[in-house]
Amino acid sequence: MEPSNVFIRSLMQREIEEQSRISFQRHLHITPDLVARIGLECELEGHTGCVNCLEWNSKGSLLASGSDDCQVILWEPFHHKKLTAIRTGHHGNIFSVKFLPSSNDTTVISGAADCRIRVHDINTKETTHVFSCHANRVKRLAVAPNIPFLFWSAAEDGTVMQYDLREPETSYGTNPQNVLINLNAYMGPTAEAKCIAINPLRPELIAVGANDPYVRMFDRRMLSCKAVTFPSENGARTPWERHNLLNMFSSEEEFQIPNKCANYFVAGHLPQKQKDFKKRYRTLAATYITFSPDGRELLVNLGGEQIYLFDINRPRKPQKLDLPIGIHTNGVVREACPPTNGFSMHRNGTTTNGVTNGVARHLVSSTVAKLEETDHQVKSLKGHKYESKPLPPHIEALKQKANSFFEKQQYTLAISVYNKAVTMAPQAAVLYGNRAAAYMKRKWDGDLYAALRDCSTAIQIDASHLKAHFRLARCLYELSWAKEAFDCLLYFKSKFPDYAKSHACEALDRDIKAAVFSKTDQVDESGDSTKSDPPPRRQPSKSSVSEQEQVWREKAADYELRFCGHCNTTTDIKEANFFGSNGQYIVAGSDDGSFFIWEKSTTNIVRVLRGDDSIVNCLQPHPSSCMLATSGIDPVVRLWSPRPDDGHKDEREVDNSTDAATANQRRMNADPLEVMLMNMGYRITGVLDGDDEAEGRAEEAAVHCRPS
């Protein structure tokens, strides 16, 4: 049926059936045609500093902005008017602003770097409440729709606090009684709460992002507010001194959280990579989290990495991969051996990985040196003709197009086409296997783990997919999971004995065995040193995570979708949001001054637009219109909406989104000093430019395996 006929039919159904009105509005709120025409509508001027936060009221008739100038400005977006400016009384950068629900849009709340939260009456421009209970910068505020008087805050003192304006005395002073969650009791004294979100349809669920790769979701019905009591002689000390005291008086027993109250989410490859990120002075921290409009999904913008989407109703639990046969540790094949490679198959064939498999270690340098050598070795596997079920003509055309991009070494374009094909044919094993090969070639952050998931999916669909088995073993090896790679390669050799003696298989076998023996030697050396020189007995370190925290982390669920292309390393307030009433698109800002629009179903980049001269931090979609408000380092608020289709080129559109995404991945992996110089305006060769030398290094580090 033609799209125009579908629209006319939906329009008629809306006029006849009242219940279809909401679904009609949600479906046509954001359409591909509207997204293709989005451009700059206007710039709202009034601030004198960076604009750090934006917030629409529930009707979309007002837009609030908070800035480094310590002002909150209210705008009328459709007439581009500045309605009022509130001098908040803050003495630090404003990081969050919210309209209080059910207040007739007359009350706004602001949180700032001065560790204070202020409640303002818009009509009188007066501050009605001042809460100074936090001991470090307040980063985010959260409210729940249709719940008046209540709001929540997350601060870098590691606490999440709940406020009830009917009982403001519980939140006053230096001994607050409104601590809902104290991360210090579980993560240690370095805990920082960076962001917070309330589920719009299930307000009992509260999600918290911290200065680590984990996203935590709690059920408020199992929590109660606790008090933090400081010694009386310390009551007048500075917030930073109170922060140290907060850590001293935070214990797991005092701030106990029921085991079933919390659910953790993390991308499966990140727990093992944290040490490597720290060595490179690259931190992982959630800079923004939000629930989908239907409350079923959780989106996190992870600073230092990518954007991840999690399913909170059907989380991917870390289980084991069930293979038809198993492998003894001595290499003997037997039937129905318990799986040992630490990966699980979920309902749609994708895999998850337990956080306990393998020792955290970056891709070893010896691997890179041998990858070029592997090019001619894998040719022995290329002779294997993979026979799969014939694809429909339109899917076959997409596959051939993606294969063509792959042969031209345009791996990002190949992945985009594979993404589209996989969405249309989710049971085609060859598509997953080919996309895995492209991921292994490109090697952006998280690509190896994404390739591993695709290989497992291909095997689940078709157990005879030879290349998927071999690529799975190589992914495990390059992710530093040597024991799992050893078991996987043993299974490969037993299932495909004709290829067990191939040069590629033998080379990978040598690499994996060397990694296994190296890890065994390290364990033996640590054991010998322990026996010969026992360490002095000491008290458990306060900086270590608690046992309960470790249990939650081990049960953390894996991601559903991953969105790549932006760069999030310079600021810790960078947002990512759902765009559309059904969450059809994802939007996020970037350190290169652009903001990206992804199609959620395929995870492909749709548009890239220049939103700031330096960095885009905030993106807030209008609740009912196709309009987007953005802000960043520039002291203006920009409004974006569909522009007339008059044939004129949008000057703010980035022509080549693939090049922009590649440059951002290089920026994200650049030396911190180089990033600082780039932010100052210097041009660093090889970081933002697609120079031949960098391309050559990427070629050397790529895994040589062609798609089927």
mmCIF file of C-alpha atoms in Angstrom, residues 318-498:
data_model
loop_
_atom_site.group_PDB
_atom_site.id
_atom_site.type_symbol
_atom_site.label_atom_id
_atom_site.label_comp_id
_atom_site.label_asym_id
_atom_site.label_seq_id
_atom_site.Cartn_x
_atom_site.Cartn_y
_atom_site.Cartn_z
ATOM 1 C CA PRO A 318 24.573 -13.233 31.409
ATOM 2 C CA GLN A 319 24.315 -16.969 30.847
ATOM 3 C CA LYS A 320 26.304 -19.632 29.026
ATOM 4 C CA LEU A 321 26.396 -20.392 25.321
ATOM 5 C CA ASP A 322 24.876 -23.787 24.628
ATOM 6 C CA LEU A 323 26.808 -25.651 21.942
ATOM 7 C CA PRO A 324 25.766 -29.029 20.512
ATOM 8 C CA ILE A 325 28.915 -30.601 21.947
ATOM 9 C CA GLY A 326 31.360 -29.529 24.605
ATOM 10 C CA ILE A 327 35.049 -29.629 25.134
ATOM 11 C CA HIS A 328 36.958 -31.031 28.059
ATOM 12 C CA THR A 329 39.832 -28.884 29.246
ATOM 13 C CA ASN A 330 42.180 -31.600 28.000
ATOM 14 C CA GLY A 331 40.874 -31.168 24.472
ATOM 15 C CA VAL A 332 38.774 -34.352 24.269
ATOM 16 C CA VAL A 333 35.396 -33.876 22.655
ATOM 17 C CA ARG A 334 32.407 -35.256 24.488
ATOM 18 C CA GLU A 335 28.648 -34.906 24.214
ATOM 19 C CA ALA A 336 26.683 -32.249 26.069
ATOM 20 C CA CYS A 337 29.587 -30.753 27.945
ATOM 21 C CA PRO A 338 28.578 -27.823 30.180
ATOM 22 C CA PRO A 339 29.332 -24.635 28.263
ATOM 23 C CA THR A 340 32.341 -22.692 29.462
ATOM 24 C CA ASN A 341 32.760 -19.683 27.235
ATOM 25 C CA GLY A 342 30.665 -17.232 29.232
ATOM 26 C CA PHE A 343 28.186 -16.078 26.593
ATOM 27 C CA SER A 344 24.444 -16.483 26.358
ATOM 28 C CA MET A 345 21.928 -16.706 23.581
ATOM 29 C CA HIS A 346 18.841 -14.567 24.099
ATOM 30 C CA ARG A 347 15.424 -14.718 22.548
ATOM 31 C CA ASN A 348 16.487 -13.238 19.201
ATOM 32 C CA GLY A 349 19.823 -14.959 18.958
ATOM 33 C CA THR A 350 22.116 -12.216 20.231
ATOM 34 C CA THR A 351 24.567 -12.918 22.989
ATOM 35 C CA THR A 352 25.427 -11.535 26.343
ATOM 36 C CA ASN A 353 28.568 -11.860 28.296
ATOM 37 C CA GLY A 354 29.070 -12.365 32.010
ATOM 38 C CA VAL A 355 31.232 -9.823 33.751
ATOM 39 C CA THR A 356 33.296 -12.553 35.383
ATOM 40 C CA ASN A 357 34.841 -14.161 32.299
ATOM 41 C CA GLY A 358 38.445 -13.254 31.663
ATOM 42 C CA VAL A 359 40.925 -10.821 33.083
ATOM 43 C CA ALA A 360 40.631 -7.179 32.050
ATOM 44 C CA ARG A 361 43.267 -6.501 29.474
ATOM 45 C CA HIS A 362 43.473 -4.479 26.276
ATOM 46 C CA LEU A 363 44.159 -6.005 22.901
ATOM 47 C CA VAL A 364 47.697 -7.287 23.175
ATOM 48 C CA SER A 365 50.299 -5.677 20.953
ATOM 49 C CA SER A 366 51.455 -9.056 19.641
ATOM 50 C CA THR A 367 48.046 -9.498 18.027
ATOM 51 C CA VAL A 368 48.423 -6.339 15.959
ATOM 52 C CA ALA A 369 51.810 -7.474 14.686
ATOM 53 C CA LYS A 370 50.372 -10.786 13.489
ATOM 54 C CA LEU A 371 47.171 -9.509 11.896
ATOM 55 C CA GLU A 372 48.866 -8.515 8.658
ATOM 56 C CA GLU A 373 50.460 -11.955 8.531
ATOM 57 C CA THR A 374 47.019 -13.490 8.898
ATOM 58 C CA ASP A 375 45.871 -11.982 5.592
ATOM 59 C CA HIS A 376 47.216 -14.784 3.412
ATOM 60 C CA GLN A 377 46.599 -17.382 6.128
ATOM 61 C CA VAL A 378 42.832 -16.910 6.099
ATOM 62 C CA LYS A 379 42.758 -17.583 2.359
ATOM 63 C CA SER A 380 42.568 -21.261 3.201
ATOM 64 C CA LEU A 381 39.188 -20.559 4.786
ATOM 65 C CA LYS A 382 38.065 -18.437 1.852
ATOM 66 C CA GLY A 383 37.872 -21.559 -0.264
ATOM 67 C CA HIS A 384 34.982 -22.741 1.855
ATOM 68 C CA LYS A 385 31.782 -21.902 0.002
ATOM 69 C CA TYR A 386 29.124 -21.148 2.611
ATOM 70 C CA GLU A 387 25.781 -22.452 1.396
ATOM 71 C CA SER A 388 22.932 -20.505 2.961
ATOM 72 C CA LYS A 389 19.259 -20.230 2.218
ATOM 73 C CA PRO A 390 18.619 -17.957 -0.768
ATOM 74 C CA LEU A 391 17.730 -14.419 0.245
ATOM 75 C CA PRO A 392 14.819 -12.462 -1.224
ATOM 76 C CA PRO A 393 15.938 -10.370 -4.203
ATOM 77 C CA HIS A 394 15.793 -7.023 -2.384
ATOM 78 C CA ILE A 395 17.777 -8.428 0.578
ATOM 79 C CA GLU A 396 20.307 -10.010 -1.770
ATOM 80 C CA ALA A 397 20.739 -6.636 -3.481
ATOM 81 C CA LEU A 398 21.459 -5.005 -0.113
ATOM 82 C CA LYS A 399 23.944 -7.740 0.734
ATOM 83 C CA GLN A 400 25.789 -7.291 -2.532
ATOM 84 C CA LYS A 401 25.874 -3.537 -2.009
ATOM 85 C CA ALA A 402 27.316 -3.985 1.480
ATOM 86 C CA ASN A 403 29.842 -6.503 0.194
ATOM 87 C CA SER A 404 30.933 -3.973 -2.408
ATOM 88 C CA PHE A 405 31.551 -1.363 0.306
ATOM 89 C CA PHE A 406 33.459 -3.999 2.276
ATOM 90 C CA GLU A 407 35.744 -4.784 -0.664
ATOM 91 C CA LYS A 408 36.430 -1.050 -1.028
ATOM 92 C CA GLN A 409 37.389 -0.960 2.685
ATOM 93 C CA GLN A 410 34.461 1.356 3.441
ATOM 94 C CA TYR A 411 33.504 -0.614 6.518
ATOM 95 C CA THR A 412 31.204 1.940 8.134
ATOM 96 C CA LEU A 413 29.094 2.158 4.974
ATOM 97 C CA ALA A 414 29.066 -1.632 4.737
ATOM 98 C CA ILE A 415 27.860 -1.912 8.342
ATOM 99 C CA SER A 416 25.074 0.603 7.664
ATOM 100 C CA VAL A 417 23.777 -1.434 4.741
ATOM 101 C CA TYR A 418 24.088 -4.686 6.708
ATOM 102 C CA ASN A 419 22.115 -3.024 9.550
ATOM 103 C CA LYS A 420 19.283 -2.253 7.162
ATOM 104 C CA ALA A 421 19.338 -5.752 5.703
ATOM 105 C CA VAL A 422 19.398 -7.422 9.133
ATOM 106 C CA THR A 423 16.364 -5.395 10.183
ATOM 107 C CA MET A 424 14.474 -6.640 7.111
ATOM 108 C CA ALA A 425 15.730 -10.243 7.307
ATOM 109 C CA PRO A 426 16.561 -11.026 10.962
ATOM 110 C CA GLN A 427 16.936 -14.781 10.330
ATOM 111 C CA ALA A 428 19.630 -14.558 7.646
ATOM 112 C CA ALA A 429 22.810 -15.933 9.216
ATOM 113 C CA VAL A 430 25.008 -14.737 6.352
ATOM 114 C CA LEU A 431 24.133 -11.115 7.112
ATOM 115 C CA TYR A 432 25.249 -11.423 10.733
ATOM 116 C CA GLY A 433 28.430 -13.188 9.684
ATOM 117 C CA ASN A 434 29.279 -10.541 7.117
ATOM 118 C CA ARG A 435 28.531 -7.682 9.484
ATOM 119 C CA ALA A 436 30.805 -9.319 12.059
ATOM 120 C CA ALA A 437 33.629 -9.284 9.496
ATOM 121 C CA ALA A 438 33.066 -5.562 8.915
ATOM 122 C CA TYR A 439 33.069 -4.873 12.669
ATOM 123 C CA MET A 440 36.346 -6.763 13.041
ATOM 124 C CA LYS A 441 37.873 -4.677 10.267
ATOM 125 C CA ARG A 442 36.658 -1.302 11.517
ATOM 126 C CA LYS A 443 37.527 -1.807 15.199
ATOM 127 C CA TRP A 444 35.795 1.166 16.767
ATOM 128 C CA ASP A 445 35.162 1.002 20.497
ATOM 129 C CA GLY A 446 32.901 -1.985 21.139
ATOM 130 C CA ASP A 447 33.115 -3.329 17.581
ATOM 131 C CA LEU A 448 34.870 -6.560 18.566
ATOM 132 C CA TYR A 449 32.178 -7.351 21.094
ATOM 133 C CA ALA A 450 29.469 -6.477 18.551
ATOM 134 C CA ALA A 451 31.174 -8.844 16.092
ATOM 135 C CA LEU A 452 31.206 -11.560 18.735
ATOM 136 C CA ARG A 453 27.459 -11.130 19.260
ATOM 137 C CA ASP A 454 26.850 -11.327 15.525
ATOM 138 C CA CYS A 455 28.941 -14.481 15.211
ATOM 139 C CA SER A 456 26.984 -16.128 18.002
ATOM 140 C CA THR A 457 23.709 -15.092 16.375
ATOM 141 C CA ALA A 458 24.805 -16.543 13.034
ATOM 142 C CA ILE A 459 25.747 -19.828 14.726
ATOM 143 C CA GLN A 460 22.435 -19.925 16.551
ATOM 144 C CA ILE A 461 20.583 -19.535 13.246
ATOM 145 C CA ASP A 462 22.848 -21.865 11.262
ATOM 146 C CA ALA A 463 25.258 -24.108 13.168
ATOM 147 C CA SER A 464 27.155 -24.936 9.956
ATOM 148 C CA HIS A 465 28.362 -21.355 9.425
ATOM 149 C CA LEU A 466 32.115 -22.072 9.342
ATOM 150 C CA LYS A 467 33.357 -18.492 9.178
ATOM 151 C CA ALA A 468 31.149 -17.443 12.086
ATOM 152 C CA HIS A 469 32.721 -20.160 14.252
ATOM 153 C CA PHE A 470 36.238 -19.088 13.301
ATOM 154 C CA ARG A 471 35.524 -15.381 13.761
ATOM 155 C CA LEU A 472 33.964 -16.113 17.143
ATOM 156 C CA ALA A 473 37.203 -17.710 18.340
ATOM 157 C CA ARG A 474 39.233 -14.779 17.060
ATOM 158 C CA CYS A 475 36.909 -12.232 18.729
ATOM 159 C CA LEU A 476 37.248 -14.044 22.049
ATOM 160 C CA TYR A 477 41.015 -14.038 21.694
ATOM 161 C CA GLU A 478 41.218 -10.345 20.820
ATOM 162 C CA LEU A 479 38.921 -9.492 23.723
ATOM 163 C CA SER A 480 41.545 -11.159 25.977
ATOM 164 C CA TRP A 481 39.249 -14.045 26.926
ATOM 165 C CA ALA A 482 41.904 -16.647 26.163
ATOM 166 C CA LYS A 483 40.298 -19.619 27.974
ATOM 167 C CA GLU A 484 36.999 -19.098 26.167
ATOM 168 C CA ALA A 485 38.802 -18.652 22.843
ATOM 169 C CA PHE A 486 40.703 -21.914 23.438
ATOM 170 C CA ASP A 487 37.468 -23.842 24.040
ATOM 171 C CA CYS A 488 35.784 -22.215 21.047
ATOM 172 C CA LEU A 489 38.655 -23.086 18.690
ATOM 173 C CA LEU A 490 38.666 -26.676 19.941
ATOM 174 C CA TYR A 491 35.021 -26.899 19.061
ATOM 175 C CA PHE A 492 35.716 -25.364 15.642
ATOM 176 C CA LYS A 493 38.402 -27.990 14.900
ATOM 177 C CA SER A 494 36.149 -30.825 16.015
ATOM 178 C CA LYS A 495 33.198 -29.576 13.951
ATOM 179 C CA PHE A 496 35.220 -28.742 10.838
ATOM 180 C CA PRO A 497 38.132 -31.232 10.840
ATOM 181 C CA ASP A 498 38.968 -30.485 7.189
#
